Short mmCIF file of C-alpha atoms in Angstrom, two decimals:
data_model
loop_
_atom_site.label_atom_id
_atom_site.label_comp_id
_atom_site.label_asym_id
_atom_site.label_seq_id
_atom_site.Cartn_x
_atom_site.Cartn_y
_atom_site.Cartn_z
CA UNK A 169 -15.50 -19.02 13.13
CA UNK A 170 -16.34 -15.50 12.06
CA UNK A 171 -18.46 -12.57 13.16
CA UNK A 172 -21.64 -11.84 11.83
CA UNK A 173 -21.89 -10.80 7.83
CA UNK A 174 -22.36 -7.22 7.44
CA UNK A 175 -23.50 -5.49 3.78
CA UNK A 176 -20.91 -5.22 1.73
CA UNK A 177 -21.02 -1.14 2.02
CA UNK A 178 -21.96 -0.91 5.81
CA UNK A 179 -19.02 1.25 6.53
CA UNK A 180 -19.74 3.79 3.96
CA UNK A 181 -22.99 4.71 5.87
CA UNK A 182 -20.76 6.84 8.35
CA UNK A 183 -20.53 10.55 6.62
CA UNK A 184 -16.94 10.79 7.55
CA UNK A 185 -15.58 7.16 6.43
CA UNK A 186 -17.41 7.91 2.66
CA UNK A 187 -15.50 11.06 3.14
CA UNK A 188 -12.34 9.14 3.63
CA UNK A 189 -13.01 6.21 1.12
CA UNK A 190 -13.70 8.66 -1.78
CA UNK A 191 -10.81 10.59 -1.00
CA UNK A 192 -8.72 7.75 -1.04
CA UNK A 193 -9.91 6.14 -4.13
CA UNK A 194 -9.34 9.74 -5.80
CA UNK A 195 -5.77 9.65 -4.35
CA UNK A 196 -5.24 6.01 -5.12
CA UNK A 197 -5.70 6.39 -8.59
CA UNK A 198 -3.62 9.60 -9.12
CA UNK A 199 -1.10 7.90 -6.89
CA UNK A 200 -0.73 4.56 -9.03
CA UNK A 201 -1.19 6.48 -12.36
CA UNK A 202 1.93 8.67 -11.17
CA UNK A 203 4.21 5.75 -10.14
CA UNK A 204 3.51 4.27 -13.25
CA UNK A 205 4.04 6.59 -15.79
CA UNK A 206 7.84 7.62 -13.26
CA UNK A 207 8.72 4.21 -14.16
CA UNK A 208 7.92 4.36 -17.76
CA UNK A 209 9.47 7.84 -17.80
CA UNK A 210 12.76 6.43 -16.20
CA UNK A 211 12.72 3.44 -18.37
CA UNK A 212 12.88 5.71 -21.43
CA UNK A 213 15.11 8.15 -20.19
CA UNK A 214 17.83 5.34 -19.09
CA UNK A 215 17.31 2.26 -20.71
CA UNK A 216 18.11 0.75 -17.12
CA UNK A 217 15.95 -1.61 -14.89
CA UNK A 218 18.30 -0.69 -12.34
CA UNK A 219 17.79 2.88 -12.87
CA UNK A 220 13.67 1.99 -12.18
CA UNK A 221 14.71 0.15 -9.20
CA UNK A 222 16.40 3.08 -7.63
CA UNK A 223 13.13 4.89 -7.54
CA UNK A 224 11.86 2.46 -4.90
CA UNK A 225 15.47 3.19 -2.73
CA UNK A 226 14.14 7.14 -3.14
CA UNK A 227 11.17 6.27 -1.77
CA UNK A 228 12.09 3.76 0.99
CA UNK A 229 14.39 6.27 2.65
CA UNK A 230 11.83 8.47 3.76
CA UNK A 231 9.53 5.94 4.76
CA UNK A 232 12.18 4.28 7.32
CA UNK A 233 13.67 7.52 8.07
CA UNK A 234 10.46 9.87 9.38
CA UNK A 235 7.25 7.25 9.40
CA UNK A 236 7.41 7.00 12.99
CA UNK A 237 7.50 10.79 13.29
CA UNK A 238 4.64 10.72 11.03
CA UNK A 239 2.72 7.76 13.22
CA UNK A 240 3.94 10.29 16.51
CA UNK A 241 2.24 13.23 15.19
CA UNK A 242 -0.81 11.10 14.13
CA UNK A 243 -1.27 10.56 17.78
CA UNK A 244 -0.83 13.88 18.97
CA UNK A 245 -1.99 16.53 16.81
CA UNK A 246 -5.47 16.73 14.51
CA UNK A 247 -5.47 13.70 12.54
CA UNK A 248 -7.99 15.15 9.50
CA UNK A 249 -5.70 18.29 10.13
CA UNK A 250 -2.66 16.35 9.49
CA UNK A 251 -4.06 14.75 6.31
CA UNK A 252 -4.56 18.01 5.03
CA UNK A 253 -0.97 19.06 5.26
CA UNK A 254 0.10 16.26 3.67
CA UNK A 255 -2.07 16.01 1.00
CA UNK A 256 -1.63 19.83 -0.28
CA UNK A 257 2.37 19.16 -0.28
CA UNK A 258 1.91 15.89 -2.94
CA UNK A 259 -0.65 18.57 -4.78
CA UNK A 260 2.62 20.83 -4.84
CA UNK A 261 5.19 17.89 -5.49
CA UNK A 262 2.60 16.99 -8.40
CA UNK A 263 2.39 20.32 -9.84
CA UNK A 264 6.24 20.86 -10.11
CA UNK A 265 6.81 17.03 -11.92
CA UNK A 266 4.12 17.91 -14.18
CA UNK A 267 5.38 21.64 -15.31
CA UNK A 268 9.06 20.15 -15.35
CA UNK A 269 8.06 17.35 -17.68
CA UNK A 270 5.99 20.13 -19.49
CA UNK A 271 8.49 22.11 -20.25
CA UNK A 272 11.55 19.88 -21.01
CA UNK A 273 13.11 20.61 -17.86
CA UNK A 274 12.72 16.86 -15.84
CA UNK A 275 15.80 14.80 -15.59
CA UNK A 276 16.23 11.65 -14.02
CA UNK A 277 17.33 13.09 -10.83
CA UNK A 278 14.99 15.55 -10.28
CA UNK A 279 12.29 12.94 -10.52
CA UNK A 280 14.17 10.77 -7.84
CA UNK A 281 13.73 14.36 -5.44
CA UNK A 282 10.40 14.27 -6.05
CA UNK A 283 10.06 10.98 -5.55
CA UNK A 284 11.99 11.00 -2.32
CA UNK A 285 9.81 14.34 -0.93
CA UNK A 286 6.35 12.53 -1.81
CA UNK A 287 7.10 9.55 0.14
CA UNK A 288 8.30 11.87 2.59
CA UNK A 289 4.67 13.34 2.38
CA UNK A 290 3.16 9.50 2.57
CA UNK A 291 5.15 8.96 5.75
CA UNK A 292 2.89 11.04 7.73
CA UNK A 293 -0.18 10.59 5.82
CA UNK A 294 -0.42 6.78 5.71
CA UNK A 295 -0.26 6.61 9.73
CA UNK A 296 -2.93 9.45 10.54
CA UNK A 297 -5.39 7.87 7.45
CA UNK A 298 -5.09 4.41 8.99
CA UNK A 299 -5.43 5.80 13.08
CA UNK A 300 -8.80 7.73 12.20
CA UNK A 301 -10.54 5.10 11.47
CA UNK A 302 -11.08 3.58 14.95
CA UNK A 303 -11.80 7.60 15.95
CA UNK A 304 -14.90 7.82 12.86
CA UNK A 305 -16.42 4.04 13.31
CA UNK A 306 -17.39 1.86 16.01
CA UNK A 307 -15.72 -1.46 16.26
CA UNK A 308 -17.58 -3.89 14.76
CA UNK A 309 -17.32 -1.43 11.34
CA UNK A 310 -13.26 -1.92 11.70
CA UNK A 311 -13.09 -5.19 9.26
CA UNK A 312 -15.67 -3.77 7.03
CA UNK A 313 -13.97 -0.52 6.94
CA UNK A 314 -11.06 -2.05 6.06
CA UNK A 315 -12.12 -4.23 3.05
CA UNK A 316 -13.78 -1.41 1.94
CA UNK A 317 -10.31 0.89 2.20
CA UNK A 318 -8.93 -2.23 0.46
CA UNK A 319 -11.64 -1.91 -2.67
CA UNK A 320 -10.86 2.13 -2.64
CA UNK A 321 -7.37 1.12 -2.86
CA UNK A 322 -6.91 -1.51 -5.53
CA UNK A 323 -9.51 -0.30 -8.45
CA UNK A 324 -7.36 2.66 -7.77
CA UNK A 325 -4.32 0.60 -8.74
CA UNK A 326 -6.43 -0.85 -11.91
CA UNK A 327 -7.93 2.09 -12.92
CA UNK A 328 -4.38 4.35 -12.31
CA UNK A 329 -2.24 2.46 -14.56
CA UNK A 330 -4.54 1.31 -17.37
CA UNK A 331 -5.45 5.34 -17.49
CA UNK A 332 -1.36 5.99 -17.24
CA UNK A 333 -0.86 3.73 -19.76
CA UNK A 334 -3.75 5.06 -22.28
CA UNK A 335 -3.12 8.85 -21.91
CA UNK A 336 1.04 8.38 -22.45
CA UNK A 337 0.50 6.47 -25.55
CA UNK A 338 -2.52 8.52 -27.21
CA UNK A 339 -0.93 12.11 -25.45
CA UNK A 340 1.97 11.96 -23.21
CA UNK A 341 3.77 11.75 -20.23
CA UNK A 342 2.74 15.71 -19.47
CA UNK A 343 -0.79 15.41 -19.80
CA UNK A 344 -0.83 12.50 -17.97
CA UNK A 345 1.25 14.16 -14.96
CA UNK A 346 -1.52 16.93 -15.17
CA UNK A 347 -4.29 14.38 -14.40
CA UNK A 348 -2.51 13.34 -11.57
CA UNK A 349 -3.05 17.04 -10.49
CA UNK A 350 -6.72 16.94 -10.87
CA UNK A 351 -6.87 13.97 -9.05
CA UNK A 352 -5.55 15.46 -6.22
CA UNK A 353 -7.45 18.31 -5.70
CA UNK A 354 -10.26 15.94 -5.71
CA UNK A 355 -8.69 14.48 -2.87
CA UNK A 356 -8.12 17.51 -0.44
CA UNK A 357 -11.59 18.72 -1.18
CA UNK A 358 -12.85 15.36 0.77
CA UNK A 359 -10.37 16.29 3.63
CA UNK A 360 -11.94 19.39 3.94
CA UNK A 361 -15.71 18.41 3.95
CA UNK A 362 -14.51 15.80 7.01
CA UNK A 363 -15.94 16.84 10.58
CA UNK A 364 -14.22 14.29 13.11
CA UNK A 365 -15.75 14.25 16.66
CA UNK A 366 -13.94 14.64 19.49
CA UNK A 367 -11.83 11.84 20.70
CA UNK A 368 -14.31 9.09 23.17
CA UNK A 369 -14.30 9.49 27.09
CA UNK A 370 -11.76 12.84 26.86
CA UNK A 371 -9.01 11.68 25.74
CA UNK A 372 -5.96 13.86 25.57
CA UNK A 373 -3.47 13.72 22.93
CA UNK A 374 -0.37 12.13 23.77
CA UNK A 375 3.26 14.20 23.12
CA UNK A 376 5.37 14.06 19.76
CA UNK A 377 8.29 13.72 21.75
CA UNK A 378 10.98 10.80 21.62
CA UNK A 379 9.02 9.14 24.70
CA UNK A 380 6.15 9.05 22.51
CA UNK A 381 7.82 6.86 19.56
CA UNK A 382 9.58 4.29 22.23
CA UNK A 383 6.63 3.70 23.50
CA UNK A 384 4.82 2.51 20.06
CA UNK A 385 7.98 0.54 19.51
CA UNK A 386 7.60 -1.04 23.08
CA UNK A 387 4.39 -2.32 22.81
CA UNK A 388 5.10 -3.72 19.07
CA UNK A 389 7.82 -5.41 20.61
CA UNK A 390 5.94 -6.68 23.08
CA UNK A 391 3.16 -7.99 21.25
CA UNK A 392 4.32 -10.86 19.32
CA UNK A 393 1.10 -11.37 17.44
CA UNK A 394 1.70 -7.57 15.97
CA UNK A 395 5.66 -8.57 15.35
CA UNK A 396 5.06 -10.90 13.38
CA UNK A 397 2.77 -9.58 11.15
CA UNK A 398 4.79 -6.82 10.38
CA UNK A 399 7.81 -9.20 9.98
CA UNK A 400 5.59 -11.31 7.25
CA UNK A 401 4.51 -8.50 5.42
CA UNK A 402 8.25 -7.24 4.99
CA UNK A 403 9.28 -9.95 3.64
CA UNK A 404 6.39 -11.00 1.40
CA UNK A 405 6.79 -7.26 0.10
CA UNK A 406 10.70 -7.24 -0.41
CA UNK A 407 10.98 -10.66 -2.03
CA UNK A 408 7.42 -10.02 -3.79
CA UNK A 409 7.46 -6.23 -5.23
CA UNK A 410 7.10 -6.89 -9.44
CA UNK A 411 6.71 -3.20 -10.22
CA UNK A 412 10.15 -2.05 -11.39
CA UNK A 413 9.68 -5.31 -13.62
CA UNK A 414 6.87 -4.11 -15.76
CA UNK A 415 8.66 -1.78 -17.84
CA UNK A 416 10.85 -4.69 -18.26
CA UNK A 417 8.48 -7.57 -19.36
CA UNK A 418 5.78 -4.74 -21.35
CA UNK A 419 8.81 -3.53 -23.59
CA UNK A 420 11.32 -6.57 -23.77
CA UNK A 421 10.12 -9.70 -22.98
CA UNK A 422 6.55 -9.27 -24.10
CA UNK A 423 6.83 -6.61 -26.90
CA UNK A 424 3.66 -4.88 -25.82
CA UNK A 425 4.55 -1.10 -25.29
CA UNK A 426 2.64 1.06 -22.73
CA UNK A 427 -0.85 -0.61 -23.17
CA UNK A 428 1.35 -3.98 -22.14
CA UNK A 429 2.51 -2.25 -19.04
CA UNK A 430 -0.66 -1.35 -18.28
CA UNK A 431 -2.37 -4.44 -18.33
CA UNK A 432 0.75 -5.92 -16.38
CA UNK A 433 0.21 -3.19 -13.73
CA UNK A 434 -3.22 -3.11 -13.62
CA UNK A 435 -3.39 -7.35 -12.86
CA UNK A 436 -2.57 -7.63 -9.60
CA UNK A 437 -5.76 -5.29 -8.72
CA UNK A 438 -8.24 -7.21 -10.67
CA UNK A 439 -7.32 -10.04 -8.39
CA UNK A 440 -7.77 -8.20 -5.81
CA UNK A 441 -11.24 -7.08 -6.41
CA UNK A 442 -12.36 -10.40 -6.16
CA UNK A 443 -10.38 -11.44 -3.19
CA UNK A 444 -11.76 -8.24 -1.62
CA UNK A 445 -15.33 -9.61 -2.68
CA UNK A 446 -14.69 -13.46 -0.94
CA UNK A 447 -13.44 -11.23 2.15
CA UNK A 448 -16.95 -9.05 2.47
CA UNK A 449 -18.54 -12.01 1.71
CA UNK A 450 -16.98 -14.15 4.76
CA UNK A 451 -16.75 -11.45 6.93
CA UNK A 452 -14.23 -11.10 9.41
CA UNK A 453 -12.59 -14.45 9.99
CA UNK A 454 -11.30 -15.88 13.74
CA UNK A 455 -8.17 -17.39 11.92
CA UNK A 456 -6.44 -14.09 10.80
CA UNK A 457 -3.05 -16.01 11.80
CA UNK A 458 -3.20 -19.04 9.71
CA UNK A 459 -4.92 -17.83 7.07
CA UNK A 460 -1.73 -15.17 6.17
CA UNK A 461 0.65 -17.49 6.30
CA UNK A 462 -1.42 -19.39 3.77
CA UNK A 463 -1.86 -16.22 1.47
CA UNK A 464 1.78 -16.03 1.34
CA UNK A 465 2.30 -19.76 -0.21
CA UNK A 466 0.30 -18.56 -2.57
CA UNK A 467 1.56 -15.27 -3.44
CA UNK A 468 4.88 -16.30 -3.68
CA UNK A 469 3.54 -19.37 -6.33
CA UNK A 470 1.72 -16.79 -8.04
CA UNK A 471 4.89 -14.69 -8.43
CA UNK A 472 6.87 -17.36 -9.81
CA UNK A 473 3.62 -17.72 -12.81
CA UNK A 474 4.05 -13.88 -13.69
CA UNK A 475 7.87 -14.56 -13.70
CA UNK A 476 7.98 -17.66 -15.86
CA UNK A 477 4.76 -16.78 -18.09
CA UNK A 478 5.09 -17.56 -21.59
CA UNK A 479 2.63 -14.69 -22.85
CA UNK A 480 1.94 -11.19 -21.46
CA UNK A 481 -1.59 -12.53 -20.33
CA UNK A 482 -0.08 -16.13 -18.29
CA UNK A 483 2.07 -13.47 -16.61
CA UNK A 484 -0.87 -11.04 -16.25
CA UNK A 485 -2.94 -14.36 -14.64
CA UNK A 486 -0.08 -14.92 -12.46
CA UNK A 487 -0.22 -11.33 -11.25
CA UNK A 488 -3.86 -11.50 -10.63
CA UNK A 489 -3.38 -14.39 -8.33
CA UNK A 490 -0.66 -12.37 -6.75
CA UNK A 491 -3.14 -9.84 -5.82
CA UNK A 492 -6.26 -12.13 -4.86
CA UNK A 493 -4.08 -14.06 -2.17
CA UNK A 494 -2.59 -10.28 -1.19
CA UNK A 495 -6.22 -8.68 -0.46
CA UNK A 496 -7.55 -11.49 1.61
CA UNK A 497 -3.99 -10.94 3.38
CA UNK A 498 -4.79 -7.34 4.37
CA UNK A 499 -7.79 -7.56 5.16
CA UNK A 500 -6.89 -10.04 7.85
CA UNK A 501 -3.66 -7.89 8.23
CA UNK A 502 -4.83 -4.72 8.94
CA UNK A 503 -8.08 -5.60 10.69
CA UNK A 504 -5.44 -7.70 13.38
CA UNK A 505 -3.05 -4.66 13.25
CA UNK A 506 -6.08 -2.34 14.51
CA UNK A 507 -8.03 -4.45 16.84
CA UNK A 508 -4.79 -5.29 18.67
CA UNK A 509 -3.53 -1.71 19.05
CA UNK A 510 -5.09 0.85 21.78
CA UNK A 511 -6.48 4.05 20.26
CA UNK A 512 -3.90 6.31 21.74
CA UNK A 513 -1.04 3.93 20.27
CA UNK A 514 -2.68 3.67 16.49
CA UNK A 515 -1.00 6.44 15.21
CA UNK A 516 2.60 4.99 16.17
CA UNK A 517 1.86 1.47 15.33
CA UNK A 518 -0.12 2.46 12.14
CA UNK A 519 3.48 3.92 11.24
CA UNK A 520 5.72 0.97 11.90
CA UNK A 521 2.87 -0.63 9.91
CA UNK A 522 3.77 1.50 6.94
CA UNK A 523 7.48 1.62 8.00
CA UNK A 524 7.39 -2.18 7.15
CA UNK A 525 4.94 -1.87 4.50
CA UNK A 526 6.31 0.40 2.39
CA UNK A 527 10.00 0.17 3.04
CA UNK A 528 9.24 -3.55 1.54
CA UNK A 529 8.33 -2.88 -1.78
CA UNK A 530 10.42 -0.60 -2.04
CA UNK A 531 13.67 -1.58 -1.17
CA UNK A 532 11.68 -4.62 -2.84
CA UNK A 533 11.77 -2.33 -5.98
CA UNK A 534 15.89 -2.05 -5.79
CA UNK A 535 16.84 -5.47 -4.87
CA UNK A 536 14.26 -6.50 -8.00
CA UNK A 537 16.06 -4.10 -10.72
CA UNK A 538 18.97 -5.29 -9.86
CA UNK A 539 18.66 -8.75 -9.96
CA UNK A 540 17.27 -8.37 -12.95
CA UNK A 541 20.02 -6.51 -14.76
CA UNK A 542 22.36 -9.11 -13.15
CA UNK A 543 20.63 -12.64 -13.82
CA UNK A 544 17.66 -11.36 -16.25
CA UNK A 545 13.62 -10.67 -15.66
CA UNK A 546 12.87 -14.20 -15.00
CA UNK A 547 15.18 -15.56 -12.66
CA UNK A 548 14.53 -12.49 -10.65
CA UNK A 549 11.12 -12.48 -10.07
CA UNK A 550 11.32 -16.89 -10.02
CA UNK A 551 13.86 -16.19 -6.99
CA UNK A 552 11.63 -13.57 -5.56
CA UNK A 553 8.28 -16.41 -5.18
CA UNK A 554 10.60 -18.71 -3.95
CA UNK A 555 11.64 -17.40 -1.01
CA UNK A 556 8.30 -15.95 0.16
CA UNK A 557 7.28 -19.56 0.20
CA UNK A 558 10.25 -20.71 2.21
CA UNK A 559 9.53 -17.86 5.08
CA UNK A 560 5.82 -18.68 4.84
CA UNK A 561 6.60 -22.79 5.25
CA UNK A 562 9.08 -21.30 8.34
CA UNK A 563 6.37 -19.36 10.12
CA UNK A 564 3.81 -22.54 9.72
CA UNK A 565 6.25 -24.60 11.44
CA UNK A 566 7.54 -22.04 14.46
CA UNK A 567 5.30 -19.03 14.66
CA UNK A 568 2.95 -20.54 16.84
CA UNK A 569 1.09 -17.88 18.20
CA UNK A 570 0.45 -16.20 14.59
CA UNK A 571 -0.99 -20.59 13.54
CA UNK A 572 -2.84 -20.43 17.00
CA UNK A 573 -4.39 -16.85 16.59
CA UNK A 574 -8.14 -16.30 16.77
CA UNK A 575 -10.12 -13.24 17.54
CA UNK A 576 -12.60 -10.79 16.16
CA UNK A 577 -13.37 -7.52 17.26
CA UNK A 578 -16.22 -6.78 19.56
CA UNK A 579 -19.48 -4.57 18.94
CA UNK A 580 -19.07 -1.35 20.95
CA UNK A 581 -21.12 -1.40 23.88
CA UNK A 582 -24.77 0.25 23.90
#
């Protein structure tokens, strides 16, 4: 039922994926730490969940509007090149939130711009990170890769917040910007130590032209397996996203001020961990298919227990769970999305991947602020769990080829 058990780190034994793993987890952390202390920032500026929510709209329209460019370019330019460019402009986009904040001069729109031009940034970064990794490893390293990107990704997201959370309430909303900064530079300094080979048996680098894009699209569309995933994540994503709610429950419901947010934030990622630890442990499971639509039962159940908990740390359990189901997701996810795809199409799927990925949670992020300024924090996040586990009952009963699918990626030959 599953390939052989690797260690836990095997991955990391390639120079250029500990490279890109370090980096990440660098980048992760700033990344989180900086979303989290925009939405605290907002919060106190407006007094609006709705106002919160409309930073995930600023950073969905990017994401739908250039991630296939971004995938495009992924597969026809430099991919560590690429990653450089778009990791010195979020340096830049960092540097001008923190000296605006620093100075007095940040308003709420200004940090929707810069929140809108650093998802911009992601667009083409996400796609070219994920596509290298087939181009560094061989393919029985893709799952274990993965997990590992997974581990890089959420003690990021535990570490971020809980640090965003700390330095606002014992310094500030500046100085925490500025370690965003730091973070960074760590970040482009891994880029830059990189040295990626040249791409197996000569291949040529396909054209950034409109051609280009149809053609990822085609062969997403024609690969239901790979439709369907991205469909599932969407939704699970929109219906699931409980970020713009933290500043919500850590202030109002719970009473627990910026450490409260950051324990709230900083949940779903402890789960995580350990779902990321049952994953390396397995290994790389035939029944990738079966076993997301299962996740998704339980992420939307353990939505509904952060929704409805009675104390900061029921709703804090209830976001752990969220994460542990979410992890073992992804790692199935993305190790399906990869083995499926052809190495001169990863950069264009990789970024309808993130198109669907990230448009969900944010959008996710709107559609959450607003329901609960309409019907209250609770009902919006009890709705939210609900109808994840609809879709996922749906897709158990007619998505037969994602119940029926089974594979697991080859060693490379030799």
């Amino acid at each position: 039922m599953r390939s052989p058990r690797q260690p836990p780190w095997a991955a990391l034994r390639h120079r250029n994926f500990a490279l890109l793993a370090s980096g990440q987890f660098s980048s992760q952390v700033g990344s989180w730490m900086q979303q989290i202390v925009i939405s605290w920032q907002i919060y106190n500026l407006t007094d609006s969940a709705l106002s919160v929510g409309l930073v995930g709209l600023f950073r969905a329209i990017p994401v739908i509007a250039f991630s296939l460019i971004g995938g495009t370019l992924a597969d026809a330019m430099d991919r560590r090149r690429l990653l450089l460019i778009t990791q010195v402009s979020t340096l830049l986009l960092a540097l001008t939130l923190a000296t605006l904040t620093t100075t007095g001069l940040i308003t709420e729109w200004l940090i929707y711009g810069i929140a809108f031009l650093a998802s911009t940034a992601s667009s083409f970064d996400q796609p070219a990170r994920q596509a290298i990794i087939p181009t560094i490893l061989p393919p029985q390293y893709i799952n274990n890769a993965v997990n590992v990107n997974l581990i890089t990704r959420h003690t990021g997201a535990i570490i971020g917040p809980t640090i965003g959370g700390f330095v606002i309430d014992w310094y500030g909303v500046p100085e925490a910007y500025w370690v965003v900064v730091a973070l960074d530079v760590v970040q482009i300094g891994t880029i830059v130590a990189m040295r990626i080979p040249p791409l197996p048996g000569g291949e040529k680098r396909q054209g950034a032209g409109v051609r280009a894009i149809i053609e990822g699209m085609r062969f997403a569309w024609a690969t239901p397996i790979v439709l369907v995933v991205l469909s599932e994540d969407f939704v699970n994503t929109f219906f699931g996203n409980t970020r713009s709610a933290y500043p919500t429950f850590a202030r109002d419901v719970f009473l627990a001020g910026p450490e409260g947010l950051g324990i709230l934030a900083a949940a779903p990622s402890v789960g995580a961990l350990l779902g990321i630890a049952g994953a390396l442990y397995v290994g790389d499971v035939r029944r990738k298919g079966l076993g997301m639509i299962l996740c998704s039962l339980g992420f939307g159940l353990s939505i509904i227990v952060f929704g409805l908990g009675p104390t900061i740390w029921i709703s804090a359990l209830g976001l752990a769970g969220y994460g542990f189901v979410d992890a073992i997701a992804d790692s199935m996810n993305y190790t399906l999305m990869i083995t499926e795809t052809p190495n001169e199409l990863q950069g264009r799927v990789a970024s309808l991947a993130f198109m669907m990925f990230a448009a969900g949670p944010s959008l996710g992020q709107l559609q959450v602020g607003f329901l609960i300024s309409v019907v209250g924090p609770r009902q919006a996040l009890t709705f939210g769990g609900s109808m994840i586990m609809l879709v996922a009952l749906m897709l158990l009963i007619f998505a037969r080829p994602l119940v029926r699918y089974g594979k697991v990626p080859k060693p490379a030959a030799g």
